Amino acid sequence: MKPSIEVAYACLSAIGNSLNLDDMLAEVVETFVSQTGAAGGMFLPAPPASAPLAARGQRVPLPQKLSTDIDGFALHKSVEGCVLDVPVGIEHFLFLFSDARAAQTYGEMFVTFTTKLANAIDACRNEKRLQELSGAFEHQIHRNEANEKLMISQSRMAIMGEMIGMIAHQWRQPITIIGLVSSNSILSIQLGEMNEEQLLKDLELIDKQIQFLSQTIDDFRNFFRPNKLPQRMNFGELCDEISSILGKSFESQRIRLHFEGDRSMAFTTYKNELLQVFLNILNNAKDAFAENSIPHPRITLELRPQSQKALFLVRDNAGGIAQEILTRIFEPYFSTKDEKHGTGLGLYMSAIIVEKHLGGTIRVSSGSGESVFALSIPDHSDQEVLLVD
């Protein structure tokens, strides 16, 4: 058998690479089968009578009674060998082994992936539901070309509340960090390198990401409401927030994130909304680095003081934006990514936040392989301010 750590690393890396459910499941099953030497594998959706998905290798005989232990796994003997049955929620991953000892060993390993698998499966299904909603929305708009502009304006607001519940996958970064930290913890434990201090740091980071994700969703749900109060913060606090959220992910991809400006400069604004805008822009740059295979990826966030305003400049060397699409990137549903990895809503929502809620402006320019986003945000010091400890 292959070393457990090597198999675990390969399998963890296969989870969540695509937002297309069939593609993601196929990669997980194929990776586990190839790494463990299983004779075959499949994902069995609920109800069990439906057609199996993501099958690979030899046909896996279906057990007469599937496991219901959501915290463990079961082994079923058959004439073909031993079937490893791992439930994930009400669905199952099944793998056929000739060796019961290997099935037991790899079953214990696979159980550690189930939480991440369940989250990845949910994200894929949310993505599909969002695409269905987007398709219905676009169909509604095109029903009457004469009133298209009016319908776009009205429908954006009408579907925003429904869309909020399904755009959680837009916040993949905190989820990715949680997965990365938990994966590293698993490997450290298996290698015997985990200590109490490191484990505590990892758990604190996971808790921080969960709190941020929950708070961000609440802020998006409420960002059009006029009763929210701005917060007083300085540039250093904003930099620390961004570094805390994106740091590990950027480090893993060797992306250099640099901050320029007076860290003590204070301004009053809607903190979480502004932070969400920066995360959208920075994550887009991260994707562009990978797509364009940039050897030395670099992002700079600069703050320049203006009269009663804060001017933020976000520069990256991700290859630039083609001039023919430069004027369209803030349009809803416009995306240069494939359907698996982009919905075309990130920059659109960023523009809505900056212009409608923060009362500012957002512009973009590109040339010589670089892009620059310029955000001019007014200081809301004249409004009632929420004081945060």
XYZ file of C-alpha atoms in Angstrom:
389
model
C 0.000 0.000 0.000
C 1.094 3.581 -0.626
C 1.995 5.683 2.431
C -1.181 7.088 4.008
C 0.183 10.636 4.056
C 0.891 10.587 0.320
C -2.601 9.273 -0.445
C -4.255 11.746 1.929
C -2.479 14.701 0.361
C -3.468 13.678 -3.181
C -7.102 13.070 -2.225
C -7.456 16.311 -0.262
C -6.039 18.217 -3.212
C -8.733 16.752 -5.486
C -11.658 18.017 -3.401
C -13.323 21.257 -4.450
C -11.258 21.936 -7.573
C -14.388 22.448 -9.674
C -17.847 23.901 -9.051
C -19.306 21.393 -11.528
C -20.562 18.522 -9.371
C -19.942 15.713 -11.880
C -16.415 16.930 -12.634
C -15.553 17.361 -8.969
C -16.902 13.923 -7.995
C -15.152 12.262 -10.921
C -11.825 13.790 -9.885
C -12.284 12.700 -6.247
C -13.242 9.131 -7.184
C -10.518 8.803 -9.825
C -7.846 10.164 -7.482
C -8.827 7.881 -4.603
C -8.999 4.797 -6.840
C -5.657 5.495 -8.514
C -3.899 6.357 -5.251
C -5.214 3.414 -3.211
C -5.180 0.745 -5.909
C -8.905 0.107 -5.525
C -10.494 -1.992 -8.277
C -13.304 0.522 -8.749
C -15.198 3.379 -7.179
C -18.369 5.417 -7.512
C -20.432 8.155 -5.935
C -23.986 7.028 -5.185
C -26.407 9.948 -4.862
C -29.643 9.839 -2.892
C -31.974 8.122 -3.425
C -29.896 4.970 -4.053
C -32.211 3.977 -6.912
C -30.888 6.830 -9.051
C -28.042 6.193 -11.489
C -24.572 6.086 -9.903
C -22.306 9.022 -10.737
C -18.536 9.300 -11.129
C -17.881 5.590 -11.590
C -14.316 4.482 -12.353
C -12.634 1.137 -12.876
C -14.324 -2.198 -12.245
C -18.062 -2.153 -11.525
C -18.720 -1.835 -7.802
C -21.408 -4.219 -6.517
C -24.083 -2.370 -4.561
C -24.450 -3.631 -0.973
C -27.913 -4.849 -0.005
C -27.943 -2.417 2.908
C -25.920 0.788 2.832
C -24.210 2.231 5.895
C -26.149 4.809 7.925
C -23.281 5.760 10.228
C -22.575 9.350 9.152
C -19.461 9.453 11.346
C -17.828 6.306 10.053
C -17.829 3.716 7.303
C -18.806 0.140 6.628
C -17.172 -2.809 4.870
C -19.342 -5.184 2.821
C -18.020 -8.552 1.629
C -18.920 -9.720 -1.874
C -17.714 -12.277 -4.363
C -15.786 -9.505 -6.149
C -13.964 -8.433 -2.988
C -14.585 -5.968 -0.158
C -16.742 -2.857 -0.702
C -15.795 0.213 1.310
C -18.966 2.246 2.004
C -18.486 5.823 3.295
C -21.665 7.870 3.823
C -21.489 11.619 3.234
C -24.771 12.975 4.508
C -27.438 10.773 2.894
C -25.215 9.884 -0.056
C -22.386 7.405 -0.380
C -18.926 6.855 -1.800
C -18.298 3.185 -2.636
C -14.946 1.597 -3.471
C -14.088 -2.000 -4.307
C -10.934 -3.540 -2.820
C -9.542 -7.033 -3.163
C -7.858 -6.695 0.225
C -10.096 -6.108 3.290
C -7.125 -4.764 5.270
C -6.517 -2.054 2.665
C -10.231 -1.210 2.620
C -10.154 -0.782 6.414
C -7.039 1.415 6.340
C -8.193 3.645 3.530
C -11.709 3.792 4.963
C -10.352 5.301 8.159
C -8.537 7.864 6.033
C -11.493 8.696 3.783
C -13.718 9.440 6.797
C -11.467 12.408 7.632
C -12.413 13.979 4.255
C -16.202 13.771 4.639
C -16.774 17.239 6.097
C -14.763 18.891 3.341
C -16.480 16.694 0.744
C -19.928 17.629 2.052
C -19.040 21.338 1.871
C -17.676 20.951 -1.658
C -20.779 19.059 -2.817
C -23.038 21.741 -1.327
C -21.006 24.472 -3.036
C -21.384 22.709 -6.399
C -25.126 22.393 -5.978
C -25.429 26.023 -4.910
C -23.484 26.964 -8.027
C -25.920 25.006 -10.193
C -28.910 26.623 -8.512
C -27.367 30.050 -9.011
C -26.817 29.317 -12.704
C -30.430 28.212 -13.014
C -31.561 31.408 -11.331
C -29.280 33.439 -13.576
C -30.674 31.709 -16.654
C -34.241 32.380 -15.546
C -33.338 35.988 -14.838
C -31.768 36.514 -18.273
C -34.726 34.848 -19.965
C -37.088 37.214 -18.175
C -35.060 40.236 -19.286
C -35.062 39.237 -22.954
C -38.806 38.599 -23.092
C -39.425 42.243 -23.817
C -36.574 44.022 -25.614
C -38.429 47.361 -25.603
C -38.383 47.452 -21.781
C -35.018 45.722 -21.360
C -33.222 48.528 -19.507
C -36.125 49.051 -17.119
C -36.445 45.336 -16.460
C -32.707 45.015 -15.743
C -32.893 47.804 -13.198
C -35.958 46.361 -11.483
C -34.922 42.718 -11.677
C -31.468 43.324 -10.175
C -33.137 44.522 -7.012
C -35.902 41.902 -7.107
C -33.600 38.891 -7.252
C -30.856 40.247 -4.988
C -32.512 38.936 -1.833
C -32.974 35.455 -3.366
C -29.444 35.469 -4.690
C -27.802 36.239 -1.352
C -28.593 32.799 0.036
C -26.915 31.096 -2.913
C -23.789 33.170 -3.411
C -21.967 31.784 -0.389
C -19.595 30.057 -2.804
C -18.526 33.555 -3.873
C -16.764 33.625 -0.514
C -14.635 30.601 -1.376
C -11.518 32.164 0.095
C -12.411 31.726 3.796
C -13.658 28.211 3.020
C -10.450 27.434 1.122
C -8.363 28.655 4.057
C -10.378 26.498 6.462
C -9.784 23.496 4.199
C -6.088 24.274 3.840
C -5.546 24.692 7.594
C -7.487 21.537 8.438
C -5.602 19.579 5.764
C -2.259 20.789 7.096
C -3.356 19.841 10.611
C -4.283 16.328 9.470
C -0.924 15.856 7.788
C 0.939 17.281 10.783
C -0.858 14.860 13.091
C -0.097 11.916 10.799
C 3.545 12.973 10.627
C 3.662 13.397 14.390
C 4.678 17.051 14.040
C 1.585 18.673 15.570
C 1.951 20.443 18.890
C -0.626 22.080 21.113
C 0.495 25.633 20.315
C 0.253 25.121 16.542
C -3.095 23.359 16.859
C -4.460 26.276 18.890
C -3.267 28.758 16.252
C -4.881 26.705 13.505
C -8.189 26.501 15.367
C -8.147 30.245 16.050
C -7.579 30.928 12.337
C -10.431 28.610 11.370
C -12.708 30.345 13.884
C -11.758 33.741 12.477
C -12.614 32.634 8.928
C -15.973 31.265 10.067
C -16.808 34.508 11.847
C -15.775 36.556 8.824
C -17.821 34.393 6.445
C -20.902 34.688 8.643
C -20.477 38.430 9.075
C -19.885 38.983 5.354
C -23.067 37.128 4.415
C -25.022 39.224 6.925
C -23.505 42.409 5.537
C -24.388 41.504 1.968
C -27.933 40.704 3.035
C -28.234 44.106 4.637
C -25.970 46.368 2.606
C -28.858 48.252 0.956
C -30.446 49.068 4.315
C -29.941 52.702 5.392
C -29.822 52.055 9.130
C -26.292 50.659 9.241
C -23.583 52.810 10.761
C -20.109 53.472 9.363
C -17.038 52.535 11.384
C -13.837 54.424 12.158
C -10.749 52.499 11.104
C -7.199 53.113 9.907
C -5.331 51.804 6.897
C -3.224 49.465 9.023
C -6.317 47.709 10.358
C -7.629 47.233 6.834
C -4.272 45.798 5.699
C -4.194 43.413 8.655
C -7.735 42.187 7.899
C -6.876 41.504 4.267
C -3.593 39.779 5.169
C -5.322 37.636 7.777
C -7.949 36.439 5.311
C -5.833 36.003 2.183
C -2.365 35.496 3.618
C -2.106 31.692 3.589
C -3.784 31.318 0.218
C -1.525 33.946 -1.373
C 1.565 32.453 0.254
C 0.736 29.009 -1.129
C 0.654 30.498 -4.636
C 3.677 32.726 -4.001
C 1.686 35.911 -4.575
C 3.349 38.947 -3.033
C 0.801 41.286 -1.446
C 2.291 44.702 -0.701
C 0.713 47.685 1.062
C 1.732 51.312 0.510
C 0.553 54.330 2.467
C 0.339 55.717 5.978
C -0.945 52.860 8.142
C -2.097 55.324 10.789
C -4.322 57.260 8.379
C -7.881 56.942 9.670
C -11.128 57.189 7.753
C -14.777 56.417 8.388
C -16.628 54.030 6.109
C -18.622 50.818 5.972
C -15.778 48.479 6.800
C -17.094 45.057 5.815
C -18.518 46.247 2.510
C -15.215 47.897 1.593
C -13.351 44.754 2.633
C -15.616 42.629 0.443
C -14.837 44.833 -2.570
C -11.087 44.405 -2.040
C -11.470 40.634 -1.667
C -13.364 40.429 -4.964
C -10.658 42.415 -6.768
C -7.771 40.524 -5.162
C -9.324 37.113 -5.800
C -9.866 38.021 -9.456
C -6.192 38.936 -9.689
C -5.230 35.640 -8.047
C -7.234 33.714 -10.658
C -5.629 35.751 -13.449
C -2.139 34.929 -12.126
C -2.913 31.213 -12.369
C -4.594 31.487 -15.780
C -1.729 33.494 -17.294
C 1.074 31.580 -15.500
C 2.676 34.752 -14.138
C 6.149 33.810 -12.779
C 6.379 36.557 -10.126
C 2.832 37.550 -9.149
C 2.559 40.843 -7.299
C -0.331 42.955 -5.977
C -0.003 46.395 -4.404
C -2.747 48.101 -2.417
C -1.955 51.796 -2.022
C -3.795 54.464 -0.038
C -3.536 58.078 -1.132
C -5.169 60.767 1.013
C -7.547 63.210 -0.664
C -9.747 66.007 0.640
C -12.535 64.240 2.589
C -11.872 61.097 0.581
C -9.625 58.053 0.550
C -8.212 56.977 -2.810
C -7.279 53.299 -2.980
C -5.241 51.929 -5.886
C -5.029 48.177 -6.437
C -2.300 47.273 -8.953
C -1.434 43.800 -10.210
C 0.864 42.343 -12.862
C -1.531 39.549 -13.864
C -1.284 40.283 -17.590
C -3.703 43.170 -17.927
C -7.267 43.370 -19.212
C -8.019 43.458 -22.926
C -9.236 46.893 -24.044
C -12.321 45.440 -25.768
C -13.683 44.113 -22.448
C -12.375 46.846 -20.152
C -15.666 48.754 -20.285
C -17.742 45.637 -19.578
C -16.148 44.112 -16.495
C -18.629 45.787 -14.116
C -21.633 44.447 -16.043
C -23.702 41.697 -14.373
C -22.998 38.143 -15.544
C -20.027 39.231 -17.636
C -17.071 36.951 -17.013
C -13.973 35.840 -18.915
C -13.807 32.664 -16.812
C -15.493 29.417 -17.769
C -18.834 28.509 -16.218
C -17.211 26.311 -13.577
C -15.212 29.138 -12.012
C -17.033 32.390 -12.671
C -20.542 33.806 -12.373
C -19.787 37.344 -13.517
C -21.215 38.816 -10.313
C -18.136 39.667 -8.235
C -17.112 42.962 -9.855
C -20.716 43.888 -10.597
C -21.586 43.626 -6.904
C -18.376 45.462 -6.020
C -19.462 48.383 -8.207
C -22.917 48.364 -6.605
C -21.390 48.462 -3.123
C -18.921 51.248 -3.918
C -21.333 53.462 -5.839
C -24.691 52.799 -4.160
C -23.731 52.144 -0.567
C -20.353 53.796 -0.024
C -21.180 56.768 -2.260
C -17.853 56.473 -4.071
C -16.534 55.600 -7.507
C -14.660 52.624 -8.922
C -12.655 52.729 -12.143
C -10.228 50.381 -13.885
C -7.373 50.908 -16.329
C -4.938 48.494 -17.923
C -1.724 48.518 -19.927
C 1.727 46.914 -20.188
C 0.551 43.715 -18.553
C -0.796 45.490 -15.464
C -4.251 46.485 -14.218
C -5.154 49.251 -11.791
C -8.434 49.538 -9.905
C -9.030 52.996 -8.432
C -11.564 53.337 -5.609
C -12.433 56.819 -4.378
C -14.279 56.446 -1.079
C -15.754 59.477 0.741
C -15.099 59.850 4.459
C -18.347 59.408 6.381
C -17.112 61.227 9.490
C -20.105 63.562 9.370
C -22.443 60.609 10.019
C -23.131 58.818 13.263
C -20.279 56.385 13.727
C -20.272 52.872 15.127
C -17.428 52.621 17.633
C -15.745 49.231 17.646
C -13.498 48.063 20.462
